[in-house]
Each structure stands twice: as structure tokens, then as C-alpha cells.
C-alpha positions as a printed NumPy array, in Angstrom:
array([[ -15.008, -104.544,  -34.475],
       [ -11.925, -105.985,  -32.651],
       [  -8.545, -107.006,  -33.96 ],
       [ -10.238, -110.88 ,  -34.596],
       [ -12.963, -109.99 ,  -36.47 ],
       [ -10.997, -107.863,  -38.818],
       [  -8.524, -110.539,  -38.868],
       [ -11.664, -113.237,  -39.566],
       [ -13.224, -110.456,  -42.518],
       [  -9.783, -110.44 ,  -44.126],
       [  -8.858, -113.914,  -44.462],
       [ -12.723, -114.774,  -45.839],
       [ -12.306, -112.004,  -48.387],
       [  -8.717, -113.36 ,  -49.472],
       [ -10.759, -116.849,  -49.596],
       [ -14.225, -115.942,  -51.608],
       [ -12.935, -112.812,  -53.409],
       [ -16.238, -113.561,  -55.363],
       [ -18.925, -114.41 ,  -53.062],
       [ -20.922, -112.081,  -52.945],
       [ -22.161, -112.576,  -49.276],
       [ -25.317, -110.319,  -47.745],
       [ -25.596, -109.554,  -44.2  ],
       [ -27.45 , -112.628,  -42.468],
       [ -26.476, -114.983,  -44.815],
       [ -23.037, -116.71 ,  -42.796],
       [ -23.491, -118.285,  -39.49 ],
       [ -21.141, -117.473,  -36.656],
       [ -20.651, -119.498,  -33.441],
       [ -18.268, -119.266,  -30.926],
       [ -16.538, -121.778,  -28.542],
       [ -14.875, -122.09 ,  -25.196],
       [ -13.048, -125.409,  -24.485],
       [ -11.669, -125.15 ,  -21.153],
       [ -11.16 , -128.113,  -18.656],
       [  -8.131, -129.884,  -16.582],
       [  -4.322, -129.346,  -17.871],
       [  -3.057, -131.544,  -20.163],
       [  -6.984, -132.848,  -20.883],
       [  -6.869, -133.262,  -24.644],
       [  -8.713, -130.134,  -25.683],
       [  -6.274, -129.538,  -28.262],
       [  -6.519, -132.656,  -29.714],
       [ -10.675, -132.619,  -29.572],
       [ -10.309, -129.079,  -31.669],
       [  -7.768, -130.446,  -34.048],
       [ -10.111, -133.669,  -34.968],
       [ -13.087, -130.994,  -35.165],
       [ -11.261, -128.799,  -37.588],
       [ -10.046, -132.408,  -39.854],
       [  -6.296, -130.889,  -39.609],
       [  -3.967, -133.146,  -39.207],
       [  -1.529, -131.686,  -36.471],
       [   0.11 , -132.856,  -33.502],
       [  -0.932, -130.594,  -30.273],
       [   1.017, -128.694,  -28.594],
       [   0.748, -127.431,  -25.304],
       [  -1.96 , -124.113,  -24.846],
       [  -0.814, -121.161,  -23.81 ],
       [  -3.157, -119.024,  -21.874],
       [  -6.31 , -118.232,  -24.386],
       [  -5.782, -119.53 ,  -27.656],
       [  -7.814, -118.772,  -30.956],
       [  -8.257, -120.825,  -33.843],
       [ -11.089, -121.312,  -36.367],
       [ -13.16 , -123.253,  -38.938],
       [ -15.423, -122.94 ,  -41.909],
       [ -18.184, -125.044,  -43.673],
       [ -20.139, -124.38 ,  -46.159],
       [ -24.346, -125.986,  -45.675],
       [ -24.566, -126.214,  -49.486],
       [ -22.72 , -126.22 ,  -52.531],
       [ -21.962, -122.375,  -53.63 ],
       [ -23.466, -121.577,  -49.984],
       [ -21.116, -118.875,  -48.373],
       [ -18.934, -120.899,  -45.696],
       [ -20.416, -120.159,  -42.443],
       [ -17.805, -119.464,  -39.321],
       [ -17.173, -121.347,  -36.313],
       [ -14.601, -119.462,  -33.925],
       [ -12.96 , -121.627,  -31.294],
       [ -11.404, -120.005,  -28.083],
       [  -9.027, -122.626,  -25.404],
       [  -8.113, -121.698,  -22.245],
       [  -4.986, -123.549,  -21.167],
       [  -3.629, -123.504,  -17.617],
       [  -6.538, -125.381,  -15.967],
       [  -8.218, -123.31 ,  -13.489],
       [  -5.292, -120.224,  -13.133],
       [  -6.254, -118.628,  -15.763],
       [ -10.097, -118.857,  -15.714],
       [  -9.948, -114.905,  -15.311],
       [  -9.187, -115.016,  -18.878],
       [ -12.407, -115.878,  -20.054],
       [ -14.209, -112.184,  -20.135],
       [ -11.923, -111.81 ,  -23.277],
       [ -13.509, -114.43 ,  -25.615],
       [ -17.31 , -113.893,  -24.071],
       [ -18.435, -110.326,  -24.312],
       [ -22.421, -108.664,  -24.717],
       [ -21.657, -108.867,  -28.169],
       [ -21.538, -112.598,  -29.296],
       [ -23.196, -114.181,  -25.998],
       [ -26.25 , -115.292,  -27.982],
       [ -23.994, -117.194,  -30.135],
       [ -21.721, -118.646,  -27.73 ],
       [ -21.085, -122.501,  -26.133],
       [ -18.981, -123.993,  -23.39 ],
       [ -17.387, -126.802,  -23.878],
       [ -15.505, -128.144,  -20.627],
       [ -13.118, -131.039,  -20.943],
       [ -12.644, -133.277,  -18.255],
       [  -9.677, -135.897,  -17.629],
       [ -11.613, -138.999,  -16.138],
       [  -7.977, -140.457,  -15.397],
       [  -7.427, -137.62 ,  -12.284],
       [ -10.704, -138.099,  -10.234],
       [  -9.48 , -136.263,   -7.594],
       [  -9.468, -133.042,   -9.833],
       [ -12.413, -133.475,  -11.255],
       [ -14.984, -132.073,   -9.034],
       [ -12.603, -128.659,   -8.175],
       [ -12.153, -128.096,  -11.392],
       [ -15.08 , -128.095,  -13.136],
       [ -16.761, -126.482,  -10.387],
       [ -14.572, -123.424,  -10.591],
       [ -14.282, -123.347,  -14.333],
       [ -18.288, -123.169,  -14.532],
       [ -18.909, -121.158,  -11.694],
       [ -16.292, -117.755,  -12.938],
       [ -18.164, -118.734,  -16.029],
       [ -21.618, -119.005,  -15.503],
       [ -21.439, -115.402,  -13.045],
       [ -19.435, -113.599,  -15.916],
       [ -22.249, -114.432,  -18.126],
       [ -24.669, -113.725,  -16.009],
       [ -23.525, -109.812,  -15.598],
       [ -23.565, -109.52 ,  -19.217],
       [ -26.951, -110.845,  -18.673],
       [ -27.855, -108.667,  -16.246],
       [ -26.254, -105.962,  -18.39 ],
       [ -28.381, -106.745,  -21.56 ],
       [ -32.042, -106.799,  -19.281],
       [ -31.421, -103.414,  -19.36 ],
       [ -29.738, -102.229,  -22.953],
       [ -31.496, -105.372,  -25.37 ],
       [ -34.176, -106.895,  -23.364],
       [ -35.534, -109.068,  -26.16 ],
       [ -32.12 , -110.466,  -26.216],
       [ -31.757, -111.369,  -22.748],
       [ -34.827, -112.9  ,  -23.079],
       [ -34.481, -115.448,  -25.925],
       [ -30.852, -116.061,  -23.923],
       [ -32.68 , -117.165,  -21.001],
       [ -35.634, -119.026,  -22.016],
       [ -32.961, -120.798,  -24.891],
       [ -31.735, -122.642,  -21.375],
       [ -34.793, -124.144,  -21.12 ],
       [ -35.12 , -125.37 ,  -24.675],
       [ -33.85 , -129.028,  -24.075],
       [ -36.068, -129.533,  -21.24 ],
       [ -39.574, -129.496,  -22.393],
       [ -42.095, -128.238,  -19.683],
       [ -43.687, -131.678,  -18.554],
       [ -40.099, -133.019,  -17.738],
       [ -40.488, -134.904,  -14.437],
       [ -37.36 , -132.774,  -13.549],
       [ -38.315, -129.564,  -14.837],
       [ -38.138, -127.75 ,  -10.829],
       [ -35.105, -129.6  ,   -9.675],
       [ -32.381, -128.602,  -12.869],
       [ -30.7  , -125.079,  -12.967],
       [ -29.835, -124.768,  -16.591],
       [ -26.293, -123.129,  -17.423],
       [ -26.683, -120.003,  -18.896],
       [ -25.038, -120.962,  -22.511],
       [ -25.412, -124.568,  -24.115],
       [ -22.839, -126.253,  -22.355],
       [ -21.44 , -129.508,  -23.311],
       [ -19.476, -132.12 ,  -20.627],
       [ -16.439, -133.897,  -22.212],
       [ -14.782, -136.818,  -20.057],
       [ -11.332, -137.42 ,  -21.752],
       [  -8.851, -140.285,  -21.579],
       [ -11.905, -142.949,  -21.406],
       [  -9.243, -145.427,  -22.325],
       [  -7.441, -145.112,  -18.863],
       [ -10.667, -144.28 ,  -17.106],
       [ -11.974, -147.891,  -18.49 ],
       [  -8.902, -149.743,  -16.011],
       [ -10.607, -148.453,  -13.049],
       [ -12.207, -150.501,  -10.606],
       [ -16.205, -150.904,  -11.467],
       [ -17.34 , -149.49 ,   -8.472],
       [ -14.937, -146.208,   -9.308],
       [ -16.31 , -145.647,  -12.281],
       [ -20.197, -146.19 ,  -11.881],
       [ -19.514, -143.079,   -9.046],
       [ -17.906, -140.797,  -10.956],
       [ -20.23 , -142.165,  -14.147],
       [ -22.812, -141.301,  -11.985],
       [ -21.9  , -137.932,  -10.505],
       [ -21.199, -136.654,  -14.23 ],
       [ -24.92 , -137.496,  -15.508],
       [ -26.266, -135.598,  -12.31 ],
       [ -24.202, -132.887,  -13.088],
       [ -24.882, -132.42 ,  -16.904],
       [ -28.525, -133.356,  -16.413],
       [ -28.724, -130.27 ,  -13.455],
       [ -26.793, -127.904,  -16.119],
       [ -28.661, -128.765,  -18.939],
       [ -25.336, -130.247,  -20.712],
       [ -24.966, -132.85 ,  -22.923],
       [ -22.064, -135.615,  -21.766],
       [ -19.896, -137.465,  -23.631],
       [ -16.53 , -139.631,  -22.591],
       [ -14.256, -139.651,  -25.124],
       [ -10.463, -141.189,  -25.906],
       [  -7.967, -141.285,  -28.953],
       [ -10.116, -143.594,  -30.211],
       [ -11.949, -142.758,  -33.763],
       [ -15.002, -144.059,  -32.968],
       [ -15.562, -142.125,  -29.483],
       [ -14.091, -138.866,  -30.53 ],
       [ -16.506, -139.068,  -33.816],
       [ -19.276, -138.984,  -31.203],
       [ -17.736, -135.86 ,  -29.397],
       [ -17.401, -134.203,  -32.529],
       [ -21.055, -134.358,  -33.663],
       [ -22.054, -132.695,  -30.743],
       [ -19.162, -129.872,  -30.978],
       [ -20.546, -129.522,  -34.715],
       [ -23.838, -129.173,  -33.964],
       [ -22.737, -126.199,  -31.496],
       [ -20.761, -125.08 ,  -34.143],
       [ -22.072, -125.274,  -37.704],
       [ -25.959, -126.318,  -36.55 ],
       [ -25.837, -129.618,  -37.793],
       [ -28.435, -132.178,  -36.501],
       [ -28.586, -133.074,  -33.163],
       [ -28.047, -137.151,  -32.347],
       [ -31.133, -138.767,  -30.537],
       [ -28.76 , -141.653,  -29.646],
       [ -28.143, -141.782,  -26.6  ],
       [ -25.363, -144.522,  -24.119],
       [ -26.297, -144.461,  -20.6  ],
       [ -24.771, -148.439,  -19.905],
       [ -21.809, -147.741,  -16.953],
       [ -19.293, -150.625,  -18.774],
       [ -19.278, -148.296,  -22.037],
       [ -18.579, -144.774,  -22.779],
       [ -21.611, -142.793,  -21.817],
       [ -22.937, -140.703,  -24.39 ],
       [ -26.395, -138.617,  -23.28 ],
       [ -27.468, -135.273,  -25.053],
       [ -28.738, -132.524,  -23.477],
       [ -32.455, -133.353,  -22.262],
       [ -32.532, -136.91 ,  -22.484],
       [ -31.49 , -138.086,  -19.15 ],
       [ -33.763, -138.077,  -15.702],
       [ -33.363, -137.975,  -11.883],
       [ -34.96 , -141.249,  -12.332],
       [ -32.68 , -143.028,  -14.647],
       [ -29.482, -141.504,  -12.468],
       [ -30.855, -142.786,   -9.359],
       [ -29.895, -141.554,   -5.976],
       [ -26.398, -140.714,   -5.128],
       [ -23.765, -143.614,   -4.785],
       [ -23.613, -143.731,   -0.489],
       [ -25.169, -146.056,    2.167],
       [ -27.973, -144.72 ,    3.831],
       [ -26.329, -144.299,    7.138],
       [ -23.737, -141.964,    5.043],
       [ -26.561, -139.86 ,    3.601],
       [ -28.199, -139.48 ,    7.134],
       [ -24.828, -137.969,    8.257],
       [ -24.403, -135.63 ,    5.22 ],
       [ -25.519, -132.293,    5.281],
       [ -26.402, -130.532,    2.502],
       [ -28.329, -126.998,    1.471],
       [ -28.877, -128.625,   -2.401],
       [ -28.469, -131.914,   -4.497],
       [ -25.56 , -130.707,   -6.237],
       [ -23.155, -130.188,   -2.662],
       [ -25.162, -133.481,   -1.45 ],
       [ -23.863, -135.18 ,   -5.232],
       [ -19.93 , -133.275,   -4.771],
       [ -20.189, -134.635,   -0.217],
       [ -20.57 , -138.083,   -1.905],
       [ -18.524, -138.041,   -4.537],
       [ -15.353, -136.272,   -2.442],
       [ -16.019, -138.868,   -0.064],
       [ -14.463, -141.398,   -2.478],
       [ -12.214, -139.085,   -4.334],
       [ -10.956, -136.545,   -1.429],
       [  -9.625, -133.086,   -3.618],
       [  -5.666, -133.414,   -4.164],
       [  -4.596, -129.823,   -3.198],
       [  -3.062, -129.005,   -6.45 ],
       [  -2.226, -125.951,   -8.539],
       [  -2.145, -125.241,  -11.752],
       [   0.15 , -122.949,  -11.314],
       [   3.062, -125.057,  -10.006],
       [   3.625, -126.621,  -13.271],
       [   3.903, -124.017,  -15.681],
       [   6.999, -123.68 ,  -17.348],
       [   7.823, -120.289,  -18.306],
       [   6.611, -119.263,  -21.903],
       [   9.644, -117.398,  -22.366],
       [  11.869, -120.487,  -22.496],
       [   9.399, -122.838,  -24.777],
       [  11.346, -123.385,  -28.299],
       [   7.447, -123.101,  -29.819],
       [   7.617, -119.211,  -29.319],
       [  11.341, -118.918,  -30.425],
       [  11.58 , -115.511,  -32.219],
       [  15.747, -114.917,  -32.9  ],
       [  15.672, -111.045,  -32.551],
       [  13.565, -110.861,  -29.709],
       [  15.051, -113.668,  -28.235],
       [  18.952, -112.025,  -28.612],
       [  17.658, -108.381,  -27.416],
       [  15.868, -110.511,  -24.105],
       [  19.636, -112.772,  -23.432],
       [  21.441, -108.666,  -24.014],
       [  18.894, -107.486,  -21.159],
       [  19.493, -109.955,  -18.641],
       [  23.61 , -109.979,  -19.461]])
């Protein structure tokens, strides 16, 4: 067991000293948010967990976690929730929180900040892509030590796309469930029309060709209510909305399986564009299209960091005297 899931045993036993809990009984998810700096994962976890908090910036990988209980007297069943802060410079990071040991029980959730278009596209293609390869070693990894495993893993991709799909050849599922937030709708909502049917667009072809589910959400109660159902069904296994928004003047709102090539429609470009495009798959014709409009700032996530060191959240006096002795 590792440090967490002592730490996780400990607390539940302080909690139910009399539950009586069998093996098998307790439900245990796990969850990566990950996504652009400054998104708002914090703030999605905090409204999933109810606690009333103000966020403060992440640091690196952070852990927190929930509990629930299905019935009344039911043992509380454990939802543990991993953020990786830092954008993309610390995507490394994420072999710590998804290991051989909890894959089958594990979900993405990547946050994206619809108010920086021109980040968009790098950053959620590098967050998915260290992601989706570090899974699929353990994968790989499992084939040979737990094959029934690896199997139900893999054919659990396909789950949300049933087999007479019209686009059941042309998606490449993402390993995990994977769920597609677009934050800040409220800002995003300002743009020109045009702007945000494209990168509307581009986000439905993306989570339909991962198998995701997409939602765009904002501070607002009733939109992050909507994110949060399908966090808690990741989570705890509650029911799965059929609703679905796919109208470009609202906030879109499309579960995993329910949108088509069809409905999307072809990328947003004339066709003399197109004919001067080349591209090996959809996805790099979908990213030629949508960089076309929103060219890829050259940032860094690292730039911006401040040092940890200095941040009054991490204050400890002792170490914090011995550290100001060292450098005198």
C-alpha cells in the first residue's frame, strides 16, 4: 500500500469506527484534473466536494478527496481526486497518481480555459498525449501480467460507442473515460460568433474522436451543476445525463457517445483552404484549421511560476528561519 492509502484507511477508520465494512463493499475511483494554468480546476473540485473554500493556487500534484455514501447505513464509498497544476511543465508528474494498480478505476478530467484560444489546442494536445502513452505502457504492461484486465480496460473504451455507430471506424477512443471541461464560458460568450462556433466546433470533434464527454462551464451555478454530474458519475457512479446541448449560442453540453461526424459537420475552412491543407488524419486536418484562426502563442508555463519557497500558503516558521540562516 502507499503512504495515501494508509493515510485514506486511517482517516475512514477514525470516521466509521463501527462499520463493519467487507472487502468489495466501498467503491473507489480516482481522478486527474489537469488543463491550462489558472483554468478553474480548483474551483470545479471544490464545488464537487460541496466545501465551501476559496482556491488557491496548485502546486505541482495535489491530492484531495471525497466520500458518499449510496444508501443510508451504506459504507461511504471513496472518490480520490489528483490536480496537476503548472499547465503543461509538469505533465511528467502524472505516472505518480496513475499506476497498474488503480488504472481500471481511473478518469481524466482535462480543463480547458475557452478565454485563451491560442492555448488551447497545445495544451490539451500535450496533456493527453504524455497521458494517453503512459497509460498505454501500463497497458502494455498488464497484456502480459493480468490479461483479463487489460482486456475489460480496452474494450470499456468502446462502451459509449455502440457497434452500429455511423462513426464507429473513424473515433480513437482515449484509453480511460475522459471528460472535456471548457472553463470561463462567461468570457468565452463575448467572443465574436464566428470565434466561437470554431473553437465550439473543434472541441465536439475532439471529444467525439476521444470518446469524451464535453461540457463548458463558468462560475455560474447552473453550468457548473452540469459539470459536476458528469464528474460524479466518474466518481461515485451516479446516473449518467441523456441531456444533451449541442446549440453554438449556449454552453454546449454532449456526453460521451451522443454526438456524430454528422451533427459536427466538416471543419470550419473554405474549400479552397482545405484543398491547400495537408493532412495524414482528421484530427491534424481539425488542429491545421483551427491554428489557422488561433495561431499557438509560444508560451511557457514555466515563465510564470513563482517560487514555492516564497508563497505565504507554505509558511512553516522553523523551516522558514533555518532556510533565511542558510542563505545569510
Amino acid at each position: 500500500d502507499t503512504l495515501w492509502d494508509l493515510a485514506i484507511a486511517e482517516v475512514e477508520k477514525r470516521e466509521n469506527p463501527d462499520d463493519d465494512v467487507k472487502p468489495g463493499e466501498v467503491w473507489e475511483k480516482s481522478i486527474l484534473f489537469m488543463g491550462n494554468r489558472n483554468g478553474g480546476k480548483t474551483t470545479i473540485i471544490l464545488r464537487c466536494l460541496e466545501r465551501e473554500e476559496s482556491p488557491k493556487p496548485t502546486l505541482a500534484l495535489e491530492y484531495t478527496f471525497g466520500r458518499r455514501a449510496r444508501r443510508h447505513n451504506a459504507p461511504k464509498d471513496v472518490a480520490h481526486f489528483w490536480e496537476l497544476g503548472g499547465g503543461t511543465s509538469l505533465v511528467e508528474l502524472i505516472r505518480i497518481p496513475i499506476t497498474s494498480h488503480n488504472v481500471r478505476s481511473f478518469a481524466v478530467v482535462l480543463v480547458l480555459d475557452l478565454s485563451k484560444p491560442n492555448e488551447l489546442w497545445t495544451t490539451m494536445e500535450s496533456l493527453l498525449q504524455v497521458t494517453r502513452n503512459h497509460v498505454n505502457k501500463i497497458l502494455t504492461k498488464l497484456e502480459k501480467t493480468n490479461p483479463e484486465v487489460a482486456a475489460e480496460i480496452k474494450q470499456r473504451m468502446w462502451n459509449d460507442l455502440q457497434r452500429d455507430h455511423p462513426d464507429y471506424a473513424l473515433v480513437d477512443p482515449f484509453p480511460i473515460p475522459l471528460v472535456i471541461i471548457g472553463s470561463k464560458y462567461d468570457i468565452f460568450h463575448e467572443f465574436d460568433s464566428e470565434m466561437r462556433k470554431i473553437i465550439s466546433k473543434t472541441l465536439r470533434f475532439v471529444s467525439h474522436y476521444y470518446g469524451a464527454s464535453l461540457v463548458f462551464t463558468s462560475k455560474s451555478e447552473a453550468l457548473l451543476l452540469k459539470a459536476r454530474a458528469l464528474i460524479n458519475h466518474l466518481a461515485f457512479g451516479y446516473d449518467k445525463s441523456k441531456s444533451m446541448s449541442v446549440d453554438p449560442s449556449k454552453p454546449l453540453f454532449i456526453p460521451a457517445g451522443l454526438d456524430s461526424m454528422s451533427q459536427i459537420g466538416p471543419p470550419p475552412a473554405s474549400d479552397s483552404d482545405m484543398g491547400k491543407m495537408r493532412a495524414n488524419t482528421p484530427l491534424e486536418l481539425w488542429r491545421k484549421v483551427f491554428e489557422k484562426t488561433f495561431p499557438p502563442k509560444g508560451f511557457c508555463d514555466l515563465q510564470d511560476s513563482k517560487d514555492p519557497a516564497q508563497d505565504m500558503q507554505y509558511a512553516e516558521y522553523e523551516v522558514d528561519a533555518m532556510r533565511a540562516q542558510k542563505n545569510q
